[in-house]
Short mmCIF file of C-alpha atoms in Angstrom, two decimals:
data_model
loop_
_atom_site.label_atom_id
_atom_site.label_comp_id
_atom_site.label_asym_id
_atom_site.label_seq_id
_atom_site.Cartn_x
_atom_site.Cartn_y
_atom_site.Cartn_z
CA UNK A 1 -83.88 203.88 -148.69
CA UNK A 2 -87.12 202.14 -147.74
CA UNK A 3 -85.88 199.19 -145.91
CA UNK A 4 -82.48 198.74 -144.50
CA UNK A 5 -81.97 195.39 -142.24
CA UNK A 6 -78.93 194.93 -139.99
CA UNK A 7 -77.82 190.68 -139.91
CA UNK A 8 -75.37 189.63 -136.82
CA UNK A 9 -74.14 186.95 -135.25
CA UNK A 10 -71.56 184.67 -134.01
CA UNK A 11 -70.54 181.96 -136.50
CA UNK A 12 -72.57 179.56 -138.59
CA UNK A 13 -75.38 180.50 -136.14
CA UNK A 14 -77.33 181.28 -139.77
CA UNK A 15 -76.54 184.55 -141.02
CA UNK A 16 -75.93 183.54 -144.51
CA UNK A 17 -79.25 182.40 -144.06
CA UNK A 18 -81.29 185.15 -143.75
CA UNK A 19 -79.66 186.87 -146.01
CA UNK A 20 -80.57 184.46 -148.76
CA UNK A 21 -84.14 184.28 -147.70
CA UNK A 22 -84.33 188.44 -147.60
CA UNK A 23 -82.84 188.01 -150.76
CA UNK A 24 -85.58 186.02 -152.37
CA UNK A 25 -87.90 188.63 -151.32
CA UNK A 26 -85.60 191.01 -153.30
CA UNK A 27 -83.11 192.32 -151.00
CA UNK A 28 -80.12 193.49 -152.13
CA UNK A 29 -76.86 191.76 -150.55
CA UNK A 30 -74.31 193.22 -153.07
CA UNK A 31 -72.77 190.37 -153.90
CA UNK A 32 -72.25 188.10 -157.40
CA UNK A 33 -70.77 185.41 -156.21
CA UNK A 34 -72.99 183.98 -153.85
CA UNK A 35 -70.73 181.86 -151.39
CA UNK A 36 -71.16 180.99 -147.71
CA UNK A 37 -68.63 184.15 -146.88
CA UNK A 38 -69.47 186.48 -149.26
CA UNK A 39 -72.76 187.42 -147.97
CA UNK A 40 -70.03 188.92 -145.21
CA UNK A 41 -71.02 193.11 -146.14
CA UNK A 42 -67.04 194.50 -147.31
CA UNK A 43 -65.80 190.55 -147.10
CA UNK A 44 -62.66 190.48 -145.72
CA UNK A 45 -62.33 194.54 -146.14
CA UNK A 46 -64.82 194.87 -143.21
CA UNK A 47 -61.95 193.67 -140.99
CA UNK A 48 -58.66 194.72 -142.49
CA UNK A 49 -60.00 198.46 -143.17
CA UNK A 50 -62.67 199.26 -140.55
CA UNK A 51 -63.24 196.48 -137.89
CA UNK A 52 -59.79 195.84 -135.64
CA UNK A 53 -59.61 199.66 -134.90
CA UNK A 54 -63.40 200.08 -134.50
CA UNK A 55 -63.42 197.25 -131.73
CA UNK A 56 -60.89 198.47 -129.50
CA UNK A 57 -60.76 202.25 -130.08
CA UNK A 58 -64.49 202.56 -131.13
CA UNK A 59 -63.15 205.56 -133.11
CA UNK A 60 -63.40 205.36 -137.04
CA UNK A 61 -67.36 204.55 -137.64
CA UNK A 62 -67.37 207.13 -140.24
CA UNK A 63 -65.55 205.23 -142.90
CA UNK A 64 -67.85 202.40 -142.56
CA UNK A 65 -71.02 204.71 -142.28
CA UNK A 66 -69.66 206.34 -146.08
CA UNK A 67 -69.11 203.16 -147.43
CA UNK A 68 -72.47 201.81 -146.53
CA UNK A 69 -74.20 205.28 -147.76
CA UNK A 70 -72.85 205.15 -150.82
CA UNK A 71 -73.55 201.67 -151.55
CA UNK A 72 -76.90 201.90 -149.96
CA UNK A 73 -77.99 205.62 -151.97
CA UNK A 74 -79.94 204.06 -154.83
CA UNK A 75 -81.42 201.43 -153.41
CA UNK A 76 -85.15 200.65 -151.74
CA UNK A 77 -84.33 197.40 -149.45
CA UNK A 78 -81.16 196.27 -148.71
CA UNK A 79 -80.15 193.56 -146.17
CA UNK A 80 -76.51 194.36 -144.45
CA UNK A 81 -74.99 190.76 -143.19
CA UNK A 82 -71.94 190.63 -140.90
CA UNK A 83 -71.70 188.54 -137.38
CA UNK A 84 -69.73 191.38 -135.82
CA UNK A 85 -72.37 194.18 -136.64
CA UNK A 86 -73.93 193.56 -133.21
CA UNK A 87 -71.07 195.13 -131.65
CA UNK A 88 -71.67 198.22 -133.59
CA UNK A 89 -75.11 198.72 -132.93
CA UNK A 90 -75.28 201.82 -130.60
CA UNK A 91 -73.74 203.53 -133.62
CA UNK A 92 -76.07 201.95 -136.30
CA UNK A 93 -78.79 202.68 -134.20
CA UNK A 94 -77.86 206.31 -134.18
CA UNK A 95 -77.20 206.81 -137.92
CA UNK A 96 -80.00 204.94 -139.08
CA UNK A 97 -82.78 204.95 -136.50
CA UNK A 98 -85.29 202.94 -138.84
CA UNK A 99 -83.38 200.19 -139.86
CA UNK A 100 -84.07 196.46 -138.18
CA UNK A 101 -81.48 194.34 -136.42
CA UNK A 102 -81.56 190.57 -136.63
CA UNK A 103 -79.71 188.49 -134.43
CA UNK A 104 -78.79 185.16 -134.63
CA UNK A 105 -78.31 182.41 -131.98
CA UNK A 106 -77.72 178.61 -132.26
CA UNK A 107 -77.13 176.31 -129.18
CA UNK A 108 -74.23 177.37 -127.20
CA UNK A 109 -72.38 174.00 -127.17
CA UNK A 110 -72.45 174.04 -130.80
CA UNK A 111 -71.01 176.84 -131.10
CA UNK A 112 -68.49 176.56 -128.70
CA UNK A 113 -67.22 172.94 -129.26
CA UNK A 114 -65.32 174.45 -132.30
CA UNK A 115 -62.43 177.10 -133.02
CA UNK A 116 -62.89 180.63 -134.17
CA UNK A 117 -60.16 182.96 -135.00
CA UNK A 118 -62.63 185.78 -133.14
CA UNK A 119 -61.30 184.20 -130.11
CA UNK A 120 -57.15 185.26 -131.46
CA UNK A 121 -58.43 188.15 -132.76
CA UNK A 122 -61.26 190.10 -130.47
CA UNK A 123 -60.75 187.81 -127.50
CA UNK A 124 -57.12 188.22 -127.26
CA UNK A 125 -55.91 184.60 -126.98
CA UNK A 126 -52.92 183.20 -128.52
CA UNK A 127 -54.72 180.85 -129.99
CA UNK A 128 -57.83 180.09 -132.31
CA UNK A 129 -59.09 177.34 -130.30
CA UNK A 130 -58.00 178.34 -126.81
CA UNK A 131 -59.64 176.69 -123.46
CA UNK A 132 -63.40 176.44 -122.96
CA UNK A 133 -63.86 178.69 -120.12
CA UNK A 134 -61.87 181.67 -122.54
CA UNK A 135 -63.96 180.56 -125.48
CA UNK A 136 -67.21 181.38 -123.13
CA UNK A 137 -66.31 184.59 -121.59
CA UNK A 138 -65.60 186.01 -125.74
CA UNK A 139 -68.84 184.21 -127.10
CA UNK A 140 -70.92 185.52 -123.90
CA UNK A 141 -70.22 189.25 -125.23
CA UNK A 142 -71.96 188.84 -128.32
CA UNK A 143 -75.22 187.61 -126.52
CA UNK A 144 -75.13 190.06 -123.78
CA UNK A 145 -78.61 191.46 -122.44
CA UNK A 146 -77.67 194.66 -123.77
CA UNK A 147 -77.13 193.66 -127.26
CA UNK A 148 -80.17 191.17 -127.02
CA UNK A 149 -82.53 194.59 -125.74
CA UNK A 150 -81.49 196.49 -128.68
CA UNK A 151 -81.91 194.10 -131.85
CA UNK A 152 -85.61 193.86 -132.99
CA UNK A 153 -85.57 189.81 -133.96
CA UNK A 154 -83.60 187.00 -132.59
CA UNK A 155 -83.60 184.45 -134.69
CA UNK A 156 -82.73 180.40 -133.31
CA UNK A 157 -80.90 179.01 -136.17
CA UNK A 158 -82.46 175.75 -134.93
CA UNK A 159 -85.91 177.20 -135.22
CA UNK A 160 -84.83 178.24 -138.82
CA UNK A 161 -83.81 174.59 -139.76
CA UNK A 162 -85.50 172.24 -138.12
CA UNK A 163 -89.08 174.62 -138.18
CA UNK A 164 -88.23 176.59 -141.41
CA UNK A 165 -91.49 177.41 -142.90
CA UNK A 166 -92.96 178.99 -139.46
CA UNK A 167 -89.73 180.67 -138.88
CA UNK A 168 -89.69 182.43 -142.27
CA UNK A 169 -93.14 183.44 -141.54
CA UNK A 170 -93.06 185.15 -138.02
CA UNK A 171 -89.75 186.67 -139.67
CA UNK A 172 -91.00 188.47 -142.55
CA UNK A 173 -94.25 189.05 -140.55
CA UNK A 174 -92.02 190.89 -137.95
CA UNK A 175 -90.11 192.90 -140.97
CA UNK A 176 -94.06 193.71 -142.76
CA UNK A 177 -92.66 191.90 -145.80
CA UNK A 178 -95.77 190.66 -147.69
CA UNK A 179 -96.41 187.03 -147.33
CA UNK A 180 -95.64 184.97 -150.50
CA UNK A 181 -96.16 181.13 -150.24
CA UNK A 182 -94.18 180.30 -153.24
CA UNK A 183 -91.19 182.19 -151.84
CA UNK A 184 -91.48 180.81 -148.75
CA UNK A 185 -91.33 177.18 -150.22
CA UNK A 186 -88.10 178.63 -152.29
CA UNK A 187 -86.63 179.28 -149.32
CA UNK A 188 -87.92 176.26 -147.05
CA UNK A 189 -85.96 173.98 -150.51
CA UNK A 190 -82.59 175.44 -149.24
CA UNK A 191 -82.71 175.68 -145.71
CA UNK A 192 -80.59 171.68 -144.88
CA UNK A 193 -79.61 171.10 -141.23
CA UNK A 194 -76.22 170.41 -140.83
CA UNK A 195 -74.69 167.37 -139.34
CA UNK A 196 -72.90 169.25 -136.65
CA UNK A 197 -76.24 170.89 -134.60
CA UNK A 198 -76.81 169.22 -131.63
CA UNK A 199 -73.40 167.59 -131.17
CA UNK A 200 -71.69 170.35 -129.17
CA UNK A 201 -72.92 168.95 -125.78
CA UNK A 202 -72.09 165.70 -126.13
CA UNK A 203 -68.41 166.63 -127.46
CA UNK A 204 -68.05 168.70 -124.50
CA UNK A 205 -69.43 165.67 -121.80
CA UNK A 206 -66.54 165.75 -120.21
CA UNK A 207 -65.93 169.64 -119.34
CA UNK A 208 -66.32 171.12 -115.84
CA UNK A 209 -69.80 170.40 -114.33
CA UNK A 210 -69.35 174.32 -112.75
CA UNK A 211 -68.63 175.72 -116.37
CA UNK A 212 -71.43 173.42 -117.67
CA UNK A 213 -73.89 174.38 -115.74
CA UNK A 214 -72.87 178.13 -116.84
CA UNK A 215 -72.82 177.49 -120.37
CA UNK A 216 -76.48 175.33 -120.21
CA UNK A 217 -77.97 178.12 -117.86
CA UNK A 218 -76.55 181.31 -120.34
CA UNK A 219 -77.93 179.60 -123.33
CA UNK A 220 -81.85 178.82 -121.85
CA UNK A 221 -81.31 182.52 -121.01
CA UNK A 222 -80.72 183.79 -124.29
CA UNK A 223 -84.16 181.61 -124.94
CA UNK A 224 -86.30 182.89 -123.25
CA UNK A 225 -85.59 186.42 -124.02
CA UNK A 226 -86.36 184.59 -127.30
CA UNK A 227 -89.68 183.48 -126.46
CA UNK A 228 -91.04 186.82 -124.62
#
């Protein structure tokens, strides 16, 4: 294994998105189908078999480390996409001390102006779409300083879509992947912005100026650790 890249992130904050770039630059994903979730590493398998115990008992990372070796043992570059792999990264880290982690952000409104079932399942409401402030305190643990520190790019899925082309760039600079124009343009072709980014705020006008103030001051956070 030459090159082994570790994607996370909370959702549609562009995962799926780097994986199809790294992909153009021949990365293997694993996948045949190529669909928004199955660029998800194990698919729905990651959650049923491995993740719910690993998140709250932290105690079975060895079936996901064999999976992943045995998948992984004949191949030279190999990109590794699931949101929730930033909770796993001590571990990662540990087990494969060369690999790079990418994480992706996209503005926190956004994100939290819609429903998640990470918020029934990890964040232990009884609902999908429970109140804002219990939405925030789940989404805030994927973006804590801790996880930021250890992942080697951050990517702003805003930067990616609205600023593609340098984006791509300072990522594959950052990974030493040789610059190809052509691919870059491939990938520039695909990259759409959706309808949705930069609605969250508005949609959420009306929430607690305390909570907003939280939620606008976490997110400039995040961006600047970005930036530095």
């Amino acid at each position: 294994m030459n090159n082994l890249i570790f994607v996370s992130g909370f959702e549609n904050t562009g995962t799926r998105l780097i994986s199809m770039i790294l992909e153009k630059f021949n990365y293997e994903t694993f996948y045949k189908k190529k669909t928004n979730a199955s660029y998800d590493y194990l698919k729905g398998f990651f959650h049923t078999r491995f993740f719910n115990r690993y998140y709250f008992k932290k105690d079975n990372f060895s079936y996901f480390k064999n999976v992943l070796d045995n998948d992984i043992k004949n191949v030279d570059n190999c990109v590794i996409k699931h949101g929730h792999l930033c909770f796993m990264i001590d571990d990662l880290k540990k087990s494969y001390p060369n690999a790079k982690f990418i994480h992706c952000i996209r503005n926190s409104y956004d994100s939290l102006v819609k429903s998640s079932e990470n918020y029934k399942t990890y964040g232990l409401n009884k609902t999908n779409n429970p109140d804002l402030q219990n939405k925030f305190d789940h989404y805030k643990l994927w973006y804590s300083d801790d996880i930021l520190s250890k992942c080697n790019i951050i990517i702003s899925m805003e930067d990616l879509v609205f600023n593609p082309k340098d984006t791509i760039t300072y990522l594959i600079n950052k990974l030493n992947i040789k610059y190809d124009e052509q691919i870059v343009n491939e990938c520039c072709s695909f990259i759409k912005p959706s309808k949705t980014i930069g609605t969250g705020k508005k949609k959420l006008a009306n929430i607690d100026k305390t909570l907003n103030n939280h939620i606008n001051n976490f997110y400039n956070h995040i961006l600047q650790l970005i930036n530095n």
